[in-house]
Short mmCIF file of N, CA and C in Angstrom, two decimals:
data_model
loop_
_atom_site.label_atom_id
_atom_site.label_comp_id
_atom_site.label_asym_id
_atom_site.label_seq_id
_atom_site.Cartn_x
_atom_site.Cartn_y
_atom_site.Cartn_z
N UNK A 1 189.84 16.90 59.95
CA UNK A 1 190.06 18.03 59.09
C UNK A 1 188.86 18.27 58.18
N UNK A 2 188.22 17.18 57.73
CA UNK A 2 187.04 17.31 56.87
C UNK A 2 185.87 17.89 57.67
N UNK A 3 185.75 17.48 58.92
CA UNK A 3 184.67 18.00 59.77
C UNK A 3 184.88 19.50 59.99
N UNK A 4 186.12 19.91 60.21
CA UNK A 4 186.42 21.32 60.42
C UNK A 4 186.12 22.12 59.15
N UNK A 5 186.45 21.55 57.98
CA UNK A 5 186.14 22.22 56.72
C UNK A 5 184.64 22.31 56.50
N UNK A 6 183.92 21.22 56.83
CA UNK A 6 182.46 21.23 56.70
C UNK A 6 181.84 22.27 57.63
N UNK A 7 182.33 22.40 58.84
CA UNK A 7 181.81 23.39 59.80
C UNK A 7 182.11 24.80 59.31
N UNK A 8 183.30 25.01 58.76
CA UNK A 8 183.66 26.34 58.25
C UNK A 8 182.78 26.70 57.05
N UNK A 9 182.56 25.72 56.18
CA UNK A 9 181.70 25.95 55.01
C UNK A 9 180.28 26.27 55.45
N UNK A 10 179.81 25.54 56.47
CA UNK A 10 178.46 25.80 56.98
C UNK A 10 178.38 27.20 57.57
N UNK A 11 179.43 27.62 58.29
CA UNK A 11 179.44 28.96 58.87
C UNK A 11 179.44 30.02 57.76
N UNK A 12 180.22 29.82 56.71
CA UNK A 12 180.25 30.77 55.59
C UNK A 12 178.90 30.80 54.88
N UNK A 13 178.30 29.62 54.71
CA UNK A 13 176.98 29.56 54.07
C UNK A 13 175.94 30.30 54.91
N UNK A 14 175.97 30.11 56.21
CA UNK A 14 175.02 30.77 57.11
C UNK A 14 175.24 32.29 57.06
N UNK A 15 176.49 32.72 57.06
CA UNK A 15 176.79 34.15 57.00
C UNK A 15 176.33 34.73 55.66
N UNK A 16 176.53 33.99 54.59
CA UNK A 16 176.08 34.44 53.26
C UNK A 16 174.56 34.51 53.19
N UNK A 17 173.90 33.54 53.78
CA UNK A 17 172.43 33.55 53.79
C UNK A 17 171.92 34.73 54.60
N UNK A 18 172.56 35.01 55.73
CA UNK A 18 172.17 36.17 56.55
C UNK A 18 172.36 37.46 55.76
N UNK A 19 173.49 37.58 55.08
CA UNK A 19 173.76 38.78 54.30
C UNK A 19 172.75 38.93 53.16
N UNK A 20 172.42 37.82 52.51
CA UNK A 20 171.43 37.85 51.42
C UNK A 20 170.07 38.26 51.96
N UNK A 21 169.68 37.75 53.13
CA UNK A 21 168.38 38.11 53.73
C UNK A 21 168.34 39.59 54.04
N UNK A 22 169.43 40.12 54.58
CA UNK A 22 169.49 41.55 54.89
C UNK A 22 169.41 42.36 53.59
N UNK A 23 170.10 41.91 52.55
CA UNK A 23 170.08 42.60 51.27
C UNK A 23 168.68 42.59 50.66
N UNK A 24 168.01 41.45 50.72
CA UNK A 24 166.65 41.34 50.19
C UNK A 24 165.71 42.26 50.96
N UNK A 25 165.83 42.29 52.28
CA UNK A 25 164.98 43.17 53.10
C UNK A 25 165.27 44.63 52.77
N UNK A 26 166.53 44.98 52.58
CA UNK A 26 166.90 46.34 52.24
C UNK A 26 166.34 46.73 50.87
N UNK A 27 166.43 45.83 49.90
CA UNK A 27 165.87 46.09 48.57
C UNK A 27 164.36 46.28 48.64
N UNK A 28 163.68 45.48 49.44
CA UNK A 28 162.23 45.63 49.61
C UNK A 28 161.89 46.98 50.20
N UNK A 29 162.63 47.39 51.21
CA UNK A 29 162.39 48.69 51.86
C UNK A 29 162.64 49.83 50.88
N UNK A 30 163.74 49.72 50.11
CA UNK A 30 164.07 50.78 49.15
C UNK A 30 163.01 50.85 48.04
N UNK A 31 162.53 49.70 47.58
CA UNK A 31 161.49 49.67 46.55
C UNK A 31 160.22 50.33 47.06
N UNK A 32 159.86 50.04 48.28
CA UNK A 32 158.66 50.63 48.87
C UNK A 32 158.79 52.14 48.95
N UNK A 33 159.94 52.62 49.42
CA UNK A 33 160.13 54.07 49.58
C UNK A 33 160.28 54.79 48.24
N UNK A 34 160.89 54.13 47.26
CA UNK A 34 161.16 54.79 45.99
C UNK A 34 160.01 54.68 45.00
N UNK A 35 159.16 53.65 45.13
CA UNK A 35 158.12 53.44 44.13
C UNK A 35 156.72 53.42 44.74
N UNK A 36 156.48 52.57 45.70
CA UNK A 36 155.13 52.36 46.21
C UNK A 36 154.59 53.64 46.86
N UNK A 37 155.36 54.26 47.73
CA UNK A 37 154.87 55.46 48.43
C UNK A 37 154.61 56.61 47.45
N UNK A 38 155.55 56.94 46.52
CA UNK A 38 155.24 58.02 45.57
C UNK A 38 154.04 57.71 44.67
N UNK A 39 153.90 56.45 44.23
CA UNK A 39 152.76 56.10 43.40
C UNK A 39 151.46 56.20 44.17
N UNK A 40 151.47 55.82 45.43
CA UNK A 40 150.26 55.94 46.26
C UNK A 40 149.88 57.41 46.43
N UNK A 41 150.87 58.28 46.66
CA UNK A 41 150.60 59.72 46.80
C UNK A 41 150.04 60.27 45.49
N UNK A 42 150.60 59.84 44.36
CA UNK A 42 150.12 60.28 43.06
C UNK A 42 148.68 59.84 42.84
N UNK A 43 148.39 58.60 43.17
CA UNK A 43 147.05 58.07 43.02
C UNK A 43 146.05 58.84 43.90
N UNK A 44 146.44 59.18 45.12
CA UNK A 44 145.56 59.91 46.03
C UNK A 44 145.24 61.30 45.48
N UNK A 45 146.27 62.02 45.00
CA UNK A 45 146.04 63.36 44.47
C UNK A 45 145.16 63.31 43.23
N UNK A 46 145.39 62.34 42.33
CA UNK A 46 144.54 62.21 41.15
C UNK A 46 143.10 61.92 41.55
N UNK A 47 142.93 61.08 42.56
CA UNK A 47 141.58 60.79 43.07
C UNK A 47 140.93 62.04 43.64
N UNK A 48 141.71 62.85 44.37
CA UNK A 48 141.18 64.10 44.93
C UNK A 48 140.74 65.05 43.80
N UNK A 49 141.54 65.13 42.75
CA UNK A 49 141.20 66.00 41.61
C UNK A 49 139.89 65.52 40.97
N UNK A 50 139.78 64.23 40.75
CA UNK A 50 138.57 63.69 40.11
C UNK A 50 137.36 63.84 41.02
N UNK A 51 137.52 63.59 42.31
CA UNK A 51 136.39 63.64 43.25
C UNK A 51 135.90 65.06 43.47
N UNK A 52 136.83 65.99 43.66
CA UNK A 52 136.46 67.37 44.03
C UNK A 52 136.38 68.31 42.83
N UNK A 53 136.72 67.82 41.63
CA UNK A 53 136.78 68.68 40.43
C UNK A 53 137.63 69.92 40.68
N UNK A 54 138.72 69.73 41.41
CA UNK A 54 139.62 70.83 41.75
C UNK A 54 140.82 70.79 40.82
N UNK A 55 140.74 71.62 39.76
CA UNK A 55 141.82 71.60 38.76
C UNK A 55 143.01 72.45 39.18
N UNK A 56 143.01 72.94 40.43
CA UNK A 56 144.17 73.69 40.92
C UNK A 56 145.15 72.77 41.65
N UNK A 57 144.73 71.55 41.98
CA UNK A 57 145.63 70.62 42.67
C UNK A 57 146.72 70.16 41.72
N UNK A 58 147.90 69.92 42.26
CA UNK A 58 149.03 69.46 41.45
C UNK A 58 149.71 68.30 42.16
N UNK A 59 150.39 67.48 41.38
CA UNK A 59 151.16 66.36 41.92
C UNK A 59 152.53 66.84 42.38
N UNK A 60 153.11 66.11 43.32
CA UNK A 60 154.48 66.42 43.78
C UNK A 60 155.43 65.99 42.67
N UNK A 61 156.14 66.94 42.12
CA UNK A 61 157.04 66.64 41.00
C UNK A 61 158.50 66.78 41.39
N UNK A 62 158.79 66.61 42.67
CA UNK A 62 160.16 66.82 43.14
C UNK A 62 161.09 65.65 42.80
N UNK A 63 160.53 64.51 42.42
CA UNK A 63 161.37 63.35 42.10
C UNK A 63 162.15 63.55 40.81
N UNK A 64 163.30 62.92 40.73
CA UNK A 64 164.14 63.00 39.54
C UNK A 64 164.17 61.64 38.84
N UNK A 65 163.01 61.02 38.74
CA UNK A 65 162.88 59.70 38.13
C UNK A 65 161.63 59.71 37.25
N UNK A 66 161.22 58.53 36.80
CA UNK A 66 160.07 58.42 35.92
C UNK A 66 158.80 58.90 36.62
N UNK A 67 158.69 58.66 37.90
CA UNK A 67 157.50 59.11 38.64
C UNK A 67 157.47 60.64 38.66
N UNK A 68 158.59 61.27 38.90
CA UNK A 68 158.66 62.74 38.86
C UNK A 68 158.35 63.27 37.47
N UNK A 69 158.86 62.57 36.42
CA UNK A 69 158.57 62.99 35.04
C UNK A 69 157.07 62.90 34.76
N UNK A 70 156.45 61.79 35.20
CA UNK A 70 155.00 61.63 35.00
C UNK A 70 154.24 62.73 35.73
N UNK A 71 154.66 63.06 36.94
CA UNK A 71 153.99 64.11 37.72
C UNK A 71 154.13 65.47 37.01
N UNK A 72 155.32 65.75 36.49
CA UNK A 72 155.51 67.02 35.78
C UNK A 72 154.62 67.08 34.53
N UNK A 73 154.54 66.00 33.80
CA UNK A 73 153.67 65.96 32.61
C UNK A 73 152.21 66.15 32.97
N UNK A 74 151.77 65.48 34.02
CA UNK A 74 150.39 65.62 34.48
C UNK A 74 150.12 67.07 34.90
N UNK A 75 151.05 67.67 35.62
CA UNK A 75 150.87 69.05 36.08
C UNK A 75 150.80 70.02 34.91
N UNK A 76 151.61 69.80 33.86
CA UNK A 76 151.53 70.65 32.67
C UNK A 76 150.16 70.51 32.02
N UNK A 77 149.65 69.31 31.95
CA UNK A 77 148.33 69.08 31.37
C UNK A 77 147.26 69.80 32.21
N UNK A 78 147.36 69.73 33.54
CA UNK A 78 146.39 70.40 34.40
C UNK A 78 146.51 71.92 34.27
N UNK A 79 147.73 72.44 34.07
CA UNK A 79 147.90 73.88 33.85
C UNK A 79 147.16 74.30 32.59
N UNK A 80 147.26 73.52 31.53
CA UNK A 80 146.59 73.84 30.26
C UNK A 80 145.07 73.79 30.44
N UNK A 81 144.58 72.79 31.14
CA UNK A 81 143.13 72.70 31.39
C UNK A 81 142.68 73.92 32.19
N UNK A 82 143.45 74.29 33.20
CA UNK A 82 143.12 75.46 34.02
C UNK A 82 143.08 76.71 33.14
N UNK A 83 144.02 76.85 32.23
CA UNK A 83 144.06 77.99 31.32
C UNK A 83 142.82 78.00 30.42
N UNK A 84 142.44 76.83 29.89
CA UNK A 84 141.27 76.75 29.01
C UNK A 84 140.00 77.13 29.75
N UNK A 85 139.87 76.68 30.98
CA UNK A 85 138.69 77.04 31.77
C UNK A 85 138.66 78.55 31.99
N UNK A 86 139.80 79.15 32.26
CA UNK A 86 139.87 80.60 32.41
C UNK A 86 139.44 81.32 31.14
N UNK A 87 139.86 80.81 29.99
CA UNK A 87 139.46 81.41 28.72
C UNK A 87 137.95 81.31 28.51
N UNK A 88 137.38 80.17 28.85
CA UNK A 88 135.93 80.00 28.72
C UNK A 88 135.20 80.98 29.64
N UNK A 89 135.67 81.12 30.86
CA UNK A 89 135.06 82.07 31.79
C UNK A 89 135.17 83.49 31.27
N UNK A 90 136.32 83.84 30.73
CA UNK A 90 136.50 85.18 30.16
C UNK A 90 135.52 85.41 29.01
N UNK A 91 135.34 84.42 28.17
CA UNK A 91 134.39 84.54 27.07
C UNK A 91 132.97 84.69 27.59
N UNK A 92 132.64 84.00 28.66
CA UNK A 92 131.31 84.12 29.25
C UNK A 92 131.08 85.54 29.78
N UNK A 93 132.11 86.14 30.37
CA UNK A 93 132.00 87.53 30.85
C UNK A 93 131.78 88.46 29.66
N UNK A 94 132.50 88.24 28.58
CA UNK A 94 132.32 89.06 27.38
C UNK A 94 130.91 88.91 26.83
N UNK A 95 130.39 87.70 26.85
CA UNK A 95 129.03 87.45 26.37
C UNK A 95 128.02 88.17 27.25
N UNK A 96 128.21 88.16 28.56
CA UNK A 96 127.30 88.86 29.46
C UNK A 96 127.35 90.36 29.19
N UNK A 97 128.54 90.90 28.97
CA UNK A 97 128.67 92.33 28.68
C UNK A 97 127.98 92.67 27.36
N UNK A 98 128.17 91.84 26.37
CA UNK A 98 127.52 92.08 25.07
C UNK A 98 126.01 91.98 25.22
N UNK A 99 125.53 91.07 26.02
CA UNK A 99 124.11 90.91 26.28
C UNK A 99 123.54 92.15 26.97
N UNK A 100 124.28 92.69 27.93
CA UNK A 100 123.84 93.91 28.61
C UNK A 100 123.81 95.08 27.63
N UNK A 101 124.80 95.15 26.77
CA UNK A 101 124.82 96.21 25.76
C UNK A 101 123.61 96.09 24.84
N UNK A 102 123.28 94.89 24.45
CA UNK A 102 122.13 94.65 23.58
C UNK A 102 120.84 95.06 24.28
N UNK A 103 120.73 94.73 25.53
CA UNK A 103 119.54 95.09 26.30
C UNK A 103 119.40 96.60 26.42
N UNK A 104 120.51 97.28 26.72
CA UNK A 104 120.47 98.75 26.82
C UNK A 104 120.10 99.36 25.47
N UNK A 105 120.65 98.86 24.41
CA UNK A 105 120.33 99.38 23.08
C UNK A 105 118.86 99.18 22.75
N UNK A 106 118.31 98.07 23.17
CA UNK A 106 116.90 97.78 22.93
C UNK A 106 116.00 98.76 23.67
N UNK A 107 116.31 99.04 24.93
CA UNK A 107 115.51 99.97 25.73
C UNK A 107 115.57 101.39 25.15
N UNK A 108 116.73 101.80 24.72
CA UNK A 108 116.88 103.13 24.13
C UNK A 108 116.11 103.23 22.81
N UNK A 109 116.05 102.16 22.10
CA UNK A 109 115.36 102.14 20.80
C UNK A 109 113.87 102.37 20.93
N UNK A 110 113.29 102.03 22.09
CA UNK A 110 111.86 102.16 22.31
C UNK A 110 111.47 103.61 22.64
N UNK A 111 112.40 104.47 22.97
CA UNK A 111 112.08 105.83 23.45
C UNK A 111 111.47 106.72 22.38
N UNK A 112 111.89 106.60 21.17
CA UNK A 112 111.36 107.50 20.13
C UNK A 112 111.40 106.80 18.79
N UNK A 113 110.39 107.13 17.96
CA UNK A 113 110.30 106.52 16.64
C UNK A 113 111.44 106.97 15.75
N UNK A 114 111.82 108.24 15.87
CA UNK A 114 112.88 108.78 15.02
C UNK A 114 114.23 108.13 15.33
N UNK A 115 114.41 107.84 16.63
CA UNK A 115 115.69 107.24 17.03
C UNK A 115 115.70 105.73 16.77
N UNK A 116 114.53 105.18 16.49
CA UNK A 116 114.43 103.73 16.35
C UNK A 116 115.31 103.18 15.23
N UNK A 117 115.31 103.85 14.10
CA UNK A 117 116.10 103.35 12.97
C UNK A 117 117.58 103.33 13.32
N UNK A 118 118.01 104.43 13.97
CA UNK A 118 119.42 104.52 14.36
C UNK A 118 119.75 103.46 15.41
N UNK A 119 118.86 103.30 16.35
CA UNK A 119 119.07 102.31 17.41
C UNK A 119 119.08 100.89 16.85
N UNK A 120 118.29 100.65 15.83
CA UNK A 120 118.28 99.30 15.23
C UNK A 120 119.65 98.96 14.62
N UNK A 121 120.32 99.97 14.12
CA UNK A 121 121.67 99.74 13.61
C UNK A 121 122.60 99.33 14.76
N UNK A 122 122.44 99.99 15.91
CA UNK A 122 123.23 99.60 17.09
C UNK A 122 122.89 98.17 17.52
N UNK A 123 121.61 97.88 17.49
CA UNK A 123 121.18 96.54 17.87
C UNK A 123 121.77 95.51 16.92
N UNK A 124 121.72 95.83 15.63
CA UNK A 124 122.27 94.89 14.64
C UNK A 124 123.76 94.68 14.87
N UNK A 125 124.46 95.80 15.16
CA UNK A 125 125.90 95.67 15.43
C UNK A 125 126.14 94.86 16.69
N UNK A 126 125.34 95.12 17.72
CA UNK A 126 125.49 94.36 18.96
C UNK A 126 125.18 92.89 18.74
N UNK A 127 124.15 92.61 17.93
CA UNK A 127 123.81 91.21 17.62
C UNK A 127 124.94 90.55 16.86
N UNK A 128 125.52 91.29 15.92
CA UNK A 128 126.66 90.74 15.17
C UNK A 128 127.81 90.44 16.12
N UNK A 129 128.07 91.39 17.01
CA UNK A 129 129.14 91.20 18.00
C UNK A 129 128.82 90.03 18.92
N UNK A 130 127.56 89.97 19.37
CA UNK A 130 127.16 88.87 20.26
C UNK A 130 127.24 87.53 19.53
N UNK A 131 126.82 87.52 18.27
CA UNK A 131 126.91 86.28 17.49
C UNK A 131 128.36 85.84 17.37
N UNK A 132 129.23 86.80 17.11
CA UNK A 132 130.66 86.49 17.03
C UNK A 132 131.17 85.99 18.38
N UNK A 133 130.75 86.70 19.45
CA UNK A 133 131.18 86.28 20.80
C UNK A 133 130.64 84.90 21.14
N UNK A 134 129.36 84.68 20.82
CA UNK A 134 128.75 83.36 21.08
C UNK A 134 129.48 82.29 20.30
N UNK A 135 129.83 82.61 19.05
CA UNK A 135 130.57 81.66 18.24
C UNK A 135 131.93 81.35 18.88
N UNK A 136 132.60 82.42 19.36
CA UNK A 136 133.89 82.23 20.03
C UNK A 136 133.73 81.42 21.30
N UNK A 137 132.68 81.74 22.08
CA UNK A 137 132.43 80.98 23.31
C UNK A 137 132.15 79.53 22.99
N UNK A 138 131.34 79.31 21.94
CA UNK A 138 131.03 77.93 21.56
C UNK A 138 132.29 77.19 21.13
N UNK A 139 133.13 77.87 20.33
CA UNK A 139 134.40 77.24 19.92
C UNK A 139 135.27 76.94 21.13
N UNK A 140 135.40 77.93 22.05
CA UNK A 140 136.21 77.72 23.25
C UNK A 140 135.63 76.62 24.12
N UNK A 141 134.29 76.60 24.24
CA UNK A 141 133.65 75.55 25.03
C UNK A 141 133.88 74.18 24.41
N UNK A 142 133.80 74.12 23.08
CA UNK A 142 134.05 72.85 22.40
C UNK A 142 135.50 72.41 22.61
N UNK A 143 136.43 73.36 22.51
CA UNK A 143 137.83 73.04 22.75
C UNK A 143 138.05 72.60 24.20
N UNK A 144 137.42 73.34 25.12
CA UNK A 144 137.56 72.98 26.53
C UNK A 144 136.98 71.60 26.79
N UNK A 145 135.85 71.31 26.17
CA UNK A 145 135.23 69.99 26.34
C UNK A 145 136.16 68.91 25.78
N UNK A 146 136.70 69.18 24.60
CA UNK A 146 137.62 68.20 23.99
C UNK A 146 138.85 67.99 24.88
N UNK A 147 139.41 69.09 25.37
CA UNK A 147 140.60 68.99 26.24
C UNK A 147 140.24 68.29 27.54
N UNK A 148 139.05 68.57 28.06
CA UNK A 148 138.62 67.91 29.29
C UNK A 148 138.47 66.41 29.06
N UNK A 149 137.88 66.04 27.90
CA UNK A 149 137.75 64.62 27.58
C UNK A 149 139.13 63.97 27.45
N UNK A 150 140.05 64.70 26.80
CA UNK A 150 141.41 64.18 26.66
C UNK A 150 142.06 64.05 28.03
N UNK A 151 141.86 65.06 28.87
CA UNK A 151 142.44 65.04 30.22
C UNK A 151 141.86 63.89 31.03
N UNK A 152 140.54 63.68 30.93
CA UNK A 152 139.92 62.57 31.64
C UNK A 152 140.47 61.25 31.15
N UNK A 153 140.63 61.15 29.82
CA UNK A 153 141.18 59.91 29.26
C UNK A 153 142.61 59.69 29.73
N UNK A 154 143.42 60.78 29.68
CA UNK A 154 144.82 60.66 30.14
C UNK A 154 144.88 60.37 31.64
N UNK A 155 144.00 61.01 32.41
CA UNK A 155 143.99 60.76 33.85
C UNK A 155 143.62 59.30 34.13
N UNK A 156 142.63 58.78 33.37
CA UNK A 156 142.24 57.38 33.55
C UNK A 156 143.39 56.46 33.17
N UNK A 157 144.06 56.77 32.05
CA UNK A 157 145.20 55.96 31.65
C UNK A 157 146.32 56.06 32.68
N UNK A 158 146.56 57.29 33.15
CA UNK A 158 147.59 57.48 34.18
C UNK A 158 147.27 56.71 35.44
N UNK A 159 145.98 56.76 35.85
CA UNK A 159 145.57 56.03 37.04
C UNK A 159 145.78 54.53 36.82
N UNK A 160 145.43 54.03 35.60
CA UNK A 160 145.62 52.61 35.31
C UNK A 160 147.10 52.23 35.36
N UNK A 161 147.95 53.10 34.79
CA UNK A 161 149.40 52.84 34.82
C UNK A 161 149.90 52.81 36.27
N UNK A 162 149.43 53.78 37.05
CA UNK A 162 149.84 53.85 38.45
C UNK A 162 149.38 52.60 39.19
N UNK A 163 148.13 52.20 38.95
CA UNK A 163 147.59 51.02 39.64
C UNK A 163 148.37 49.76 39.22
N UNK A 164 148.64 49.62 37.92
CA UNK A 164 149.40 48.47 37.45
C UNK A 164 150.81 48.47 38.03
N UNK A 165 151.44 49.64 38.05
CA UNK A 165 152.79 49.74 38.62
C UNK A 165 152.77 49.39 40.10
N UNK A 166 151.77 49.92 40.80
CA UNK A 166 151.67 49.64 42.23
C UNK A 166 151.47 48.14 42.45
N UNK A 167 150.57 47.52 41.66
CA UNK A 167 150.32 46.09 41.80
C UNK A 167 151.59 45.29 41.51
N UNK A 168 152.32 45.69 40.46
CA UNK A 168 153.57 45.00 40.13
C UNK A 168 154.59 45.11 41.26
N UNK A 169 154.68 46.30 41.83
CA UNK A 169 155.62 46.50 42.93
C UNK A 169 155.20 45.68 44.14
N UNK A 170 153.90 45.65 44.42
CA UNK A 170 153.41 44.85 45.55
C UNK A 170 153.75 43.39 45.34
N UNK A 171 153.52 42.90 44.10
CA UNK A 171 153.86 41.51 43.80
C UNK A 171 155.37 41.27 43.94
N UNK A 172 156.17 42.24 43.50
CA UNK A 172 157.61 42.13 43.61
C UNK A 172 158.03 42.06 45.08
N UNK A 173 157.44 42.93 45.89
CA UNK A 173 157.76 42.93 47.33
C UNK A 173 157.35 41.60 47.95
N UNK A 174 156.18 41.08 47.55
CA UNK A 174 155.72 39.79 48.07
C UNK A 174 156.69 38.68 47.65
N UNK A 175 157.12 38.73 46.38
CA UNK A 175 158.07 37.72 45.90
C UNK A 175 159.38 37.81 46.69
N UNK A 176 159.82 39.02 46.95
CA UNK A 176 161.06 39.21 47.71
C UNK A 176 160.90 38.67 49.12
N UNK A 177 159.75 38.91 49.72
CA UNK A 177 159.49 38.39 51.07
C UNK A 177 159.49 36.86 51.07
N UNK A 178 158.88 36.26 50.03
CA UNK A 178 158.87 34.79 49.93
C UNK A 178 160.30 34.27 49.80
N UNK A 179 161.09 34.92 48.95
CA UNK A 179 162.49 34.51 48.76
C UNK A 179 163.26 34.67 50.06
N UNK A 180 163.01 35.74 50.76
CA UNK A 180 163.68 36.00 52.03
C UNK A 180 163.34 34.91 53.05
N UNK A 181 162.05 34.57 53.12
CA UNK A 181 161.64 33.51 54.06
C UNK A 181 162.27 32.16 53.66
N UNK A 182 162.31 31.90 52.34
CA UNK A 182 162.87 30.64 51.88
C UNK A 182 164.36 30.58 52.19
N UNK A 183 165.06 31.72 52.03
CA UNK A 183 166.49 31.76 52.34
C UNK A 183 166.70 31.57 53.84
N UNK A 184 165.79 32.16 54.62
CA UNK A 184 165.88 32.03 56.08
C UNK A 184 165.67 30.56 56.46
N UNK A 185 164.68 29.93 55.78
CA UNK A 185 164.40 28.52 56.06
C UNK A 185 165.60 27.66 55.67
N UNK A 186 166.21 27.98 54.50
CA UNK A 186 167.36 27.21 54.06
C UNK A 186 168.55 27.40 55.02
N UNK A 187 168.65 28.59 55.57
CA UNK A 187 169.73 28.89 56.49
C UNK A 187 169.62 28.00 57.75
N UNK A 188 168.41 27.86 58.21
CA UNK A 188 168.18 27.07 59.43
C UNK A 188 168.22 25.61 59.07
#
């Protein structure tokens, strides 16, 4: 009767070890699909943005977890950077237009001595406008530079967080595999 109980206990232990091994393998697979793959995709897109200077690229934000939240935050930041670059470009177009106006006013001023005084007033107004525009462009450029520096810093921090998370998950998966092998060894 003791031998039969020992055999039954061994069978239950073996079945429990098999179930635990399957559970550990399932947890490893789920961790890989839920964390490692999305983080790798996020890291690749961030690398593409940094490498190609393409501020139109966005991260996949379809997840309803912390990774999705991080992607949405990153995308909002990239939208703001894209907007700032557009504002700087718009200011540059305004500066070019003001410069053309100044050039035209200068050429007209040379045509006659009598018109020169009047034209100088136009030139002064255009210079004032251009100075104001240049000041605005400089302010916008400084803001864009500051935002770009902040974005680069945040992107670097985000990349570091992603890399650390990925490394932690890889270590976790490795630990799970070691535990699984050890349970398999104990089962045998």
